[in-house]
Amino acid sequence: VELIMSVEGLVNEMIDTLNAAVVDAAKHDKGNSAAGTRVRKAMQQIKTAAQDVRLKVQADKNSR
């Protein structure tokens, strides 16, 4: 059962994902290719979450 998260919750989840990715980004900059893979994965999660936020905001707007 998937609970529908608030827009604020979705944005906070994106922020948490970005904050976690900062550490891996620094490792990637020092030449760690595995960290680069983790950064790319985090960016894909952010992209998906951003689309979810857009759809939720649009749906909320249309339902009012």
PDB file of N, CA, C and O in Angstrom, residues 6-7 11 13-14 16-18 21-22 25-26 28 32 34 47:
ATOM      1  N   SER A   6       2.647  14.259   0.973  1.00  0.00           N
ATOM      2  CA  SER A   6       2.396  15.670   0.697  1.00  0.00           C
ATOM      3  C   SER A   6       3.499  16.224  -0.200  1.00  0.00           C
ATOM      4  O   SER A   6       4.586  15.639  -0.308  1.00  0.00           O
ATOM      5  N   VAL A   7       3.208  17.347  -0.815  1.00  0.00           N
ATOM      6  CA  VAL A   7       4.213  18.002  -1.654  1.00  0.00           C
ATOM      7  C   VAL A   7       5.430  18.354  -0.800  1.00  0.00           C
ATOM      8  O   VAL A   7       6.574  18.142  -1.208  1.00  0.00           O
ATOM      9  N   VAL A  11       9.269  17.085  -1.447  1.00  0.00           N
ATOM     10  CA  VAL A  11      10.404  18.008  -1.603  1.00  0.00           C
ATOM     11  C   VAL A  11      11.464  17.719  -0.543  1.00  0.00           C
ATOM     12  O   VAL A  11      12.667  17.697  -0.851  1.00  0.00           O
ATOM     13  N   GLU A  13      12.075  14.883   0.826  1.00  0.00           N
ATOM     14  CA  GLU A  13      12.729  13.640   0.417  1.00  0.00           C
ATOM     15  C   GLU A  13      13.783  13.919  -0.654  1.00  0.00           C
ATOM     16  O   GLU A  13      14.878  13.356  -0.634  1.00  0.00           O
ATOM     17  N   MET A  14      13.458  14.826  -1.587  1.00  0.00           N
ATOM     18  CA  MET A  14      14.428  15.203  -2.613  1.00  0.00           C
ATOM     19  C   MET A  14      15.652  15.868  -1.986  1.00  0.00           C
ATOM     20  O   MET A  14      16.792  15.589  -2.384  1.00  0.00           O
ATOM     21  N   ASP A  16      16.796  15.436   1.047  1.00  0.00           N
ATOM     22  CA  ASP A  16      17.573  14.397   1.726  1.00  0.00           C
ATOM     23  C   ASP A  16      18.426  13.614   0.734  1.00  0.00           C
ATOM     24  O   ASP A  16      19.598  13.313   1.004  1.00  0.00           O
ATOM     25  N   THR A  17      17.839  13.288  -0.408  1.00  0.00           N
ATOM     26  CA  THR A  17      18.582  12.553  -1.442  1.00  0.00           C
ATOM     27  C   THR A  17      19.753  13.382  -1.956  1.00  0.00           C
ATOM     28  O   THR A  17      20.866  12.875  -2.117  1.00  0.00           O
ATOM     29  N   LEU A  18      19.519  14.675  -2.187  1.00  0.00           N
ATOM     30  CA  LEU A  18      20.601  15.555  -2.649  1.00  0.00           C
ATOM     31  C   LEU A  18      21.701  15.689  -1.614  1.00  0.00           C
ATOM     32  O   LEU A  18      22.895  15.647  -1.951  1.00  0.00           O
ATOM     33  N   ALA A  21      23.818  12.765  -1.679  1.00  0.00           N
ATOM     34  CA  ALA A  21      24.612  12.698  -2.908  1.00  0.00           C
ATOM     35  C   ALA A  21      25.839  13.606  -2.861  1.00  0.00           C
ATOM     36  O   ALA A  21      26.813  13.359  -3.574  1.00  0.00           O
ATOM     37  N   VAL A  22      25.801  14.631  -2.025  1.00  0.00           N
ATOM     38  CA  VAL A  22      26.938  15.565  -1.938  1.00  0.00           C
ATOM     39  C   VAL A  22      28.214  14.819  -1.539  1.00  0.00           C
ATOM     40  O   VAL A  22      29.291  15.068  -2.097  1.00  0.00           O
ATOM     41  N   ALA A  25      29.382  12.924  -4.470  1.00  0.00           N
ATOM     42  CA  ALA A  25      29.886  13.841  -5.495  1.00  0.00           C
ATOM     43  C   ALA A  25      31.333  14.237  -5.194  1.00  0.00           C
ATOM     44  O   ALA A  25      32.170  14.298  -6.107  1.00  0.00           O
ATOM     45  N   ALA A  26      31.619  14.488  -3.924  1.00  0.00           N
ATOM     46  CA  ALA A  26      32.997  14.838  -3.542  1.00  0.00           C
ATOM     47  C   ALA A  26      33.944  13.669  -3.807  1.00  0.00           C
ATOM     48  O   ALA A  26      35.064  13.867  -4.305  1.00  0.00           O
ATOM     49  N   HIS A  28      33.483  11.359  -6.059  1.00  0.00           N
ATOM     50  CA  HIS A  28      33.601  11.266  -7.517  1.00  0.00           C
ATOM     51  C   HIS A  28      34.635  12.267  -8.034  1.00  0.00           C
ATOM     52  O   HIS A  28      35.455  11.933  -8.889  1.00  0.00           O
ATOM     53  N   ASN A  32      36.746   8.605  -7.644  1.00  0.00           N
ATOM     54  CA  ASN A  32      36.055   7.368  -7.290  1.00  0.00           C
ATOM     55  C   ASN A  32      34.880   7.157  -8.253  1.00  0.00           C
ATOM     56  O   ASN A  32      33.852   7.815  -8.149  1.00  0.00           O
ATOM     57  N   ALA A  34      32.871   4.568  -8.605  1.00  0.00           N
ATOM     58  CA  ALA A  34      31.684   3.970  -7.982  1.00  0.00           C
ATOM     59  C   ALA A  34      30.812   5.055  -7.354  1.00  0.00           C
ATOM     60  O   ALA A  34      29.579   4.979  -7.397  1.00  0.00           O
ATOM     61  N   LYS A  47      15.061  13.278 -10.329  1.00  0.00           N
ATOM     62  CA  LYS A  47      14.277  13.548 -11.542  1.00  0.00           C
ATOM     63  C   LYS A  47      12.881  12.945 -11.410  1.00  0.00           C
ATOM     64  O   LYS A  47      11.875  13.603 -11.716  1.00  0.00           O
TER      65      LYS A  47
END
